[in-house]
């Protein structure tokens, strides 16, 4: 498996509880390298655009409101098999179902306030990275 890049968001529930460093340590311990990072406040338009795939889901409004409720840290992670590795380190969407040692098991509050986002496939990763970063902001 070649070196890949994936996209990550540390969500508002985690930045509010000052967990940014602990979450990044989980990525780094798993062999993922942070090659781009910025702390931003998402606009409603950005959050709606980013999560457009979930537009018809009953929780869409709640999800958008949550994602703009506080600062987030958007990041590009690089490493061997980065997309799958990041999903593994994140754990299941619902923290009640997440495996021990995963970010969501240790830190998430609920299925909505679940501390991190991670791309689900290489194609999605490329689109999500482009949504928030220009090429010159990514330094490998
Ligand atoms: P992920 O890829 O593991 O993040 O999960 P999904 O793509 O299925 O969902 C995207 C995000 O929507 C999740 O990370 C949650 O923040 C949120 N979400 C998913 N299901 C629910 C739900 O039942 N209720 C609420 N409030 N949010 C949800």
Coordinates of N, CA and C and ligand atoms in Angstrom, one line a residue:
X1 N 0.9 -1.2 0.0 CA 0.0 0.0 0.0 C 0.9 1.2 0.0
X2 N 0.6 2.2 -0.9 CA 1.4 3.4 -1.0 C 1.1 4.4 0.0
X3 N 1.9 5.4 0.0 CA 1.6 6.6 0.9 C 0.4 7.3 0.4
X4 N -0.6 7.6 1.3 CA -1.8 8.3 0.9 C -2.0 9.5 1.8
X5 N -2.9 10.4 1.3 CA -3.3 11.5 2.2 C -4.8 11.4 2.5
X6 N -5.2 11.8 3.7 CA -6.6 11.8 4.0 C -6.9 13.1 4.7
X7 N -8.2 13.4 4.9 CA -8.6 14.7 5.5 C -9.3 14.4 6.8
X8 N -9.0 15.2 7.8 CA -9.5 15.1 9.1 C -10.0 16.4 9.7
X9 N -11.0 16.3 10.5 CA -11.5 17.5 11.3 C -11.6 17.1 12.7
X10 N -11.0 17.9 13.6 CA -11.2 17.8 15.0 C -12.4 18.7 15.3
X11 N -13.5 18.1 15.8 CA -14.8 18.8 15.8 C -14.9 19.7 17.1
X12 N -16.0 20.5 17.1 CA -16.1 21.5 18.2 C -16.2 20.9 19.6
X13 N -16.8 19.7 19.7 CA -16.8 19.2 21.1 C -15.4 18.9 21.6
X14 N -14.5 18.6 20.7 CA -13.1 18.2 21.1 C -12.3 19.5 21.3
X15 N -12.4 20.5 20.5 CA -11.7 21.7 20.7 C -12.2 22.4 22.0
X16 N -13.5 22.3 22.3 CA -14.0 23.0 23.5 C -13.4 22.4 24.7
X17 N -13.1 21.0 24.7 CA -12.6 20.4 25.8 C -11.0 20.3 25.8
X18 N -10.4 21.1 24.9 CA -8.9 21.2 24.9 C -8.3 19.8 24.6
X19 N -8.9 19.1 23.6 CA -8.4 17.7 23.3 C -7.6 17.7 22.0
X20 N -7.3 18.8 21.4 CA -6.6 18.8 20.1 C -5.3 18.1 20.2
X21 N -4.5 18.3 21.2 CA -3.2 17.7 21.3 C -3.3 16.2 21.5
X22 N -4.2 15.8 22.3 CA -4.4 14.4 22.6 C -4.8 13.6 21.4
X23 N -5.7 14.3 20.6 CA -6.2 13.6 19.3 C -5.0 13.5 18.3
X24 N -4.3 14.6 18.2 CA -3.2 14.6 17.2 C -2.2 13.5 17.6
X25 N -1.9 13.4 18.9 CA -1.0 12.3 19.4 C -1.5 10.9 18.9
X26 N -2.8 10.7 18.9 CA -3.3 9.4 18.5 C -3.0 9.2 17.0
X27 N -3.1 10.2 16.2 CA -2.8 10.1 14.7 C -1.3 9.8 14.6
X28 N -0.5 10.6 15.3 CA 1.0 10.4 15.2 C 1.5 9.0 15.7
X29 N 0.9 8.6 16.8 CA 1.2 7.3 17.3 C 0.9 6.2 16.3
X30 N -0.1 6.4 15.5 CA -0.5 5.4 14.5 C 0.3 5.5 13.2
X31 N 1.2 6.4 13.2 CA 2.1 6.6 12.0 C 1.6 7.6 11.0
X32 N 0.6 8.4 11.3 CA 0.1 9.4 10.4 C 0.8 10.7 10.7
X33 N 1.1 11.4 9.7 CA 1.9 12.7 9.8 C 1.0 13.9 9.4
X34 N 0.9 14.9 10.3 CA 0.1 16.1 10.0 C 0.9 16.9 8.9
X35 N 0.4 17.0 7.7 CA 1.2 17.8 6.7 C 0.5 19.1 6.3
X36 N -0.7 19.3 6.9 CA -1.4 20.6 6.8 C -2.3 20.7 8.0
X37 N -2.5 21.9 8.6 CA -3.4 22.1 9.7 C -3.8 23.5 9.9
X38 N -5.1 23.8 10.1 CA -5.5 25.1 10.5 C -6.7 25.1 11.4
X39 N -6.7 26.0 12.3 CA -7.9 26.1 13.2 C -8.8 27.2 12.7
X40 N -10.1 26.8 12.4 CA -11.0 27.7 11.7 C -12.3 27.7 12.4
X41 N -13.1 28.7 12.1 CA -14.5 28.7 12.5 C -15.3 28.5 11.2
X42 N -15.9 27.3 11.0 CA -16.6 27.1 9.7 C -17.8 28.0 9.6
X43 N -18.1 28.4 8.4 CA -19.3 29.2 8.1 C -20.4 28.2 7.9
X44 N -21.7 28.6 8.0 CA -22.8 27.7 7.8 C -22.7 27.2 6.3
X45 N -22.4 28.1 5.4 CA -22.3 27.7 4.0 C -21.2 26.6 3.8
X46 N -20.1 26.7 4.4 CA -19.0 25.7 4.3 C -19.5 24.4 4.9
X47 N -20.2 24.4 6.1 CA -20.6 23.2 6.7 C -21.7 22.5 5.9
X48 N -22.6 23.3 5.3 CA -23.7 22.7 4.5 C -23.1 22.1 3.2
X49 N -22.1 22.8 2.7 CA -21.4 22.3 1.4 C -20.6 21.0 1.7
X50 N -19.9 21.1 2.8 CA -19.0 19.9 3.2 C -19.9 18.7 3.4
X51 N -21.0 18.8 4.1 CA -21.8 17.7 4.4 C -23.0 17.5 3.5
X52 N -22.9 18.1 2.3 CA -24.1 18.1 1.3 C -24.6 16.6 1.1
X53 N -23.7 15.7 1.2 CA -24.0 14.3 0.9 C -25.1 13.8 2.0
X54 N -25.1 14.4 3.1 CA -26.1 14.1 4.2 C -27.3 14.9 4.2
X55 N -27.5 15.7 3.2 CA -28.6 16.8 3.1 C -30.0 16.2 3.5
X56 N -30.2 15.0 3.0 CA -31.6 14.4 3.2 C -31.7 13.6 4.6
X57 N -30.6 13.5 5.3 CA -30.7 12.8 6.5 C -31.4 13.6 7.6
X58 N -32.1 12.9 8.5 CA -32.9 13.7 9.5 C -32.0 14.5 10.5
X59 N -30.7 14.1 10.6 CA -29.8 14.9 11.5 C -29.0 16.0 10.9
X60 N -29.3 16.3 9.6 CA -28.5 17.2 8.8 C -28.4 18.6 9.5
X61 N -29.6 19.1 9.9 CA -29.6 20.5 10.6 C -28.8 20.5 11.8
X62 N -29.0 19.4 12.6 CA -28.3 19.3 13.9 C -26.8 19.2 13.6
X63 N -26.4 18.5 12.6 CA -25.0 18.3 12.3 C -24.3 19.6 11.9
X64 N -25.0 20.4 11.0 CA -24.5 21.7 10.6 C -24.4 22.6 11.8
X65 N -25.4 22.7 12.6 CA -25.4 23.6 13.8 C -24.2 23.2 14.7
X66 N -24.0 22.0 14.9 CA -22.9 21.5 15.7 C -21.6 21.9 15.1
X67 N -21.4 21.7 13.8 CA -20.1 22.0 13.2 C -19.7 23.4 13.2
X68 N -20.7 24.3 13.3 CA -20.4 25.8 13.4 C -20.5 26.3 14.8
X69 N -20.7 25.4 15.8 CA -20.9 25.9 17.1 C -19.6 26.3 17.8
X70 N -18.4 26.0 17.2 CA -17.2 26.4 17.8 C -16.1 26.1 16.9
X71 N -14.8 26.4 17.2 CA -13.7 26.2 16.3 C -13.5 24.7 16.0
X72 N -13.0 24.5 14.8 CA -12.6 23.1 14.4 C -11.1 23.2 13.9
X73 N -10.4 22.0 13.9 CA -9.1 22.0 13.3 C -9.2 21.1 12.1
X74 N -9.0 21.7 10.9 CA -9.0 20.9 9.7 C -7.5 20.5 9.4
X75 N -7.3 19.2 9.0 CA -6.0 18.7 8.8 C -5.9 17.8 7.6
X76 N -4.7 17.7 7.0 CA -4.3 16.7 6.1 C -3.3 15.7 6.8
X77 N -3.7 14.5 6.8 CA -2.8 13.4 7.4 C -2.2 12.6 6.3
X78 N -1.0 12.3 6.4 CA -0.3 11.5 5.4 C 0.4 10.3 6.0
X79 N 0.3 9.2 5.3 CA 1.0 8.0 5.7 C 0.6 6.8 4.9
X80 N 1.2 5.6 5.3 CA 0.8 4.4 4.6 C -0.6 4.1 4.9
X81 N -1.4 3.9 3.8 CA -2.8 3.5 3.9 C -3.6 4.5 4.8
X82 N -3.3 5.7 4.6 CA -3.8 6.8 5.5 C -5.3 6.8 5.7
X83 N -6.1 6.6 4.6 CA -7.5 6.7 4.7 C -8.1 5.6 5.7
X84 N -7.7 4.4 5.5 CA -8.2 3.3 6.4 C -7.6 3.4 7.8
X85 N -6.3 3.8 7.8 CA -5.6 3.9 9.1 C -6.3 5.0 10.0
X86 N -6.7 6.1 9.4 CA -7.3 7.1 10.1 C -8.7 6.7 10.6
X87 N -9.4 6.0 9.8 CA -10.8 5.5 10.2 C -10.6 4.5 11.3
X88 N -9.5 3.7 11.3 CA -9.3 2.8 12.4 C -9.0 3.5 13.7
X89 N -8.2 4.5 13.7 CA -7.8 5.3 14.9 C -9.1 6.0 15.4
X90 N -9.9 6.5 14.5 CA -11.1 7.2 14.9 C -12.1 6.4 15.6
X91 N -12.3 5.2 15.2 CA -13.4 4.3 15.7 C -14.7 4.5 15.1
X92 N -15.7 3.7 15.5 CA -17.0 3.7 14.9 C -17.7 5.1 15.2
X93 N -18.6 5.4 14.3 CA -19.4 6.7 14.4 C -20.0 6.9 15.7
X94 N -20.6 5.9 16.2 CA -21.3 5.9 17.5 C -20.2 5.5 18.6
X95 N -19.9 6.3 19.5 CA -18.8 6.0 20.5 C -19.2 4.7 21.3
X96 N -20.5 4.5 21.5 CA -20.9 3.3 22.2 C -20.4 2.0 21.5
X97 N -20.2 2.1 20.2 CA -19.8 0.9 19.4 C -18.3 1.0 19.0
X98 N -17.6 2.0 19.4 CA -16.2 2.2 19.0 C -15.3 1.3 19.9
X99 N -14.2 0.8 19.2 CA -13.3 -0.1 19.9 C -12.5 0.6 20.9
X100 N -12.0 -0.2 21.9 CA -11.2 0.4 23.0 C -9.9 1.0 22.3
X101 N -9.5 2.2 22.9 CA -8.3 2.8 22.4 C -8.5 3.8 21.3
X102 N -9.7 3.8 20.6 CA -9.9 4.7 19.5 C -10.3 6.1 20.1
X103 N -10.2 7.0 19.2 CA -10.4 8.4 19.6 C -11.9 8.6 20.0
X104 N -12.8 8.0 19.3 CA -14.2 8.2 19.6 C -14.6 7.4 20.9
X105 N -14.0 6.3 21.1 CA -14.2 5.5 22.4 C -13.8 6.4 23.6
X106 N -12.6 7.0 23.4 CA -12.0 7.7 24.6 C -12.6 9.1 24.8
X107 N -12.9 9.8 23.7 CA -13.3 11.2 23.8 C -14.7 11.6 23.4
X108 N -15.3 10.8 22.5 CA -16.6 11.3 21.9 C -17.7 11.3 23.0
X109 N -18.6 12.3 22.8 CA -19.7 12.4 23.7 C -21.0 11.7 23.3
X110 N -21.2 11.6 22.0 CA -22.4 11.0 21.4 C -22.2 10.7 20.0
X111 N -23.2 10.1 19.3 CA -23.1 9.8 17.9 C -22.9 11.1 17.0
X112 N -23.5 12.2 17.5 CA -23.4 13.5 16.8 C -22.1 14.2 17.2
X113 N -21.9 14.4 18.5 CA -20.7 15.1 19.0 C -19.6 14.0 19.2
X114 N -19.0 13.6 18.0 CA -18.1 12.4 18.1 C -16.7 12.8 17.8
X115 N -16.3 14.0 18.0 CA -14.9 14.5 18.2 C -14.1 14.6 16.9
X116 N -14.3 13.7 15.9 CA -13.5 13.7 14.7 C -14.3 13.4 13.4
X117 N -13.8 13.9 12.3 CA -14.3 13.5 11.0 C -13.1 12.9 10.3
X118 N -13.3 11.9 9.5 CA -12.2 11.4 8.6 C -12.8 10.9 7.3
X119 N -12.1 11.2 6.2 CA -12.6 10.8 4.9 C -12.8 9.3 4.8
X120 N -13.8 8.8 4.0 CA -14.1 7.4 4.0 C -13.5 6.7 2.8
X121 N -12.9 7.4 1.9 CA -12.3 6.7 0.7 C -11.3 7.7 0.1
X122 N -10.3 7.2 -0.7 CA -9.3 8.1 -1.3 C -9.9 9.2 -2.1
X123 N -11.0 8.9 -2.9 CA -11.6 9.9 -3.8 C -12.2 11.0 -2.9
X124 N -12.9 10.6 -1.9 CA -13.5 11.6 -1.0 C -12.4 12.4 -0.3
X125 N -11.3 11.8 0.1 CA -10.2 12.5 0.7 C -9.7 13.6 -0.2
X126 N -9.5 13.3 -1.5 CA -9.0 14.3 -2.4 C -10.0 15.5 -2.5
X127 N -11.3 15.2 -2.6 CA -12.3 16.3 -2.6 C -12.3 17.1 -1.4
X128 N -12.2 16.4 -0.2 CA -12.3 17.1 1.1 C -11.1 18.0 1.3
X129 N -9.9 17.5 0.9 CA -8.7 18.2 1.1 C -8.8 19.5 0.3
X130 N -9.3 19.4 -1.0 CA -9.4 20.6 -1.8 C -10.4 21.6 -1.3
X131 N -11.4 21.1 -0.6 CA -12.4 21.9 0.0 C -11.8 23.0 1.0
X132 N -10.8 22.6 1.7 CA -10.2 23.4 2.7 C -8.8 23.9 2.5
X133 N -8.1 23.2 1.6 CA -6.6 23.6 1.5 C -6.3 23.8 0.0
X134 N -5.4 24.8 -0.2 CA -4.7 25.0 -1.5 C -3.4 24.2 -1.4
X135 N -2.9 23.8 -2.6 CA -1.7 23.0 -2.7 C -0.5 23.6 -1.8
X136 N -0.4 24.9 -1.8 CA 0.8 25.4 -1.1 C 0.6 25.5 0.4
X137 N -0.5 25.1 0.9 CA -0.7 25.0 2.3 C -0.4 23.6 2.9
X138 N -0.1 22.7 1.9 CA 0.2 21.3 2.3 C 1.7 21.1 2.2
X139 N 2.4 20.8 3.3 CA 3.8 20.7 3.3 C 4.2 19.3 3.8
X140 N 4.6 18.4 2.9 CA 4.8 17.0 3.3 C 6.3 16.8 3.8
Ligands
LIG1 P1 -18.6 9.1 10.0 O1 -18.1 8.9 8.6 O2 -18.2 8.0 10.9 O3 -18.3 10.5 10.5 O4 -20.2 8.9 9.9 P2 -21.3 9.4 8.9 O5 -20.7 9.8 7.5 O6 -22.4 8.3 8.9 O7 -22.0 10.7 9.5 C1 -21.4 11.9 9.5 C2 -21.5 12.6 10.8 O8 -22.9 12.9 11.0 C3 -21.1 11.8 12.0 O9 -19.7 11.8 12.3 C4 -21.9 12.5 13.1 O10 -21.3 13.7 13.6 C5 -23.2 12.9 12.4 N1 -24.2 11.9 12.6 C6 -24.3 10.6 12.1 N2 -25.4 10.0 12.6 C7 -26.0 10.9 13.4 C8 -27.2 10.8 14.2 O11 -28.0 9.8 14.3 N3 -27.5 12.0 14.9 C9 -26.7 13.1 14.9 N4 -27.1 14.2 15.6 N5 -25.6 13.2 14.2 C10 -25.3 12.1 13.4

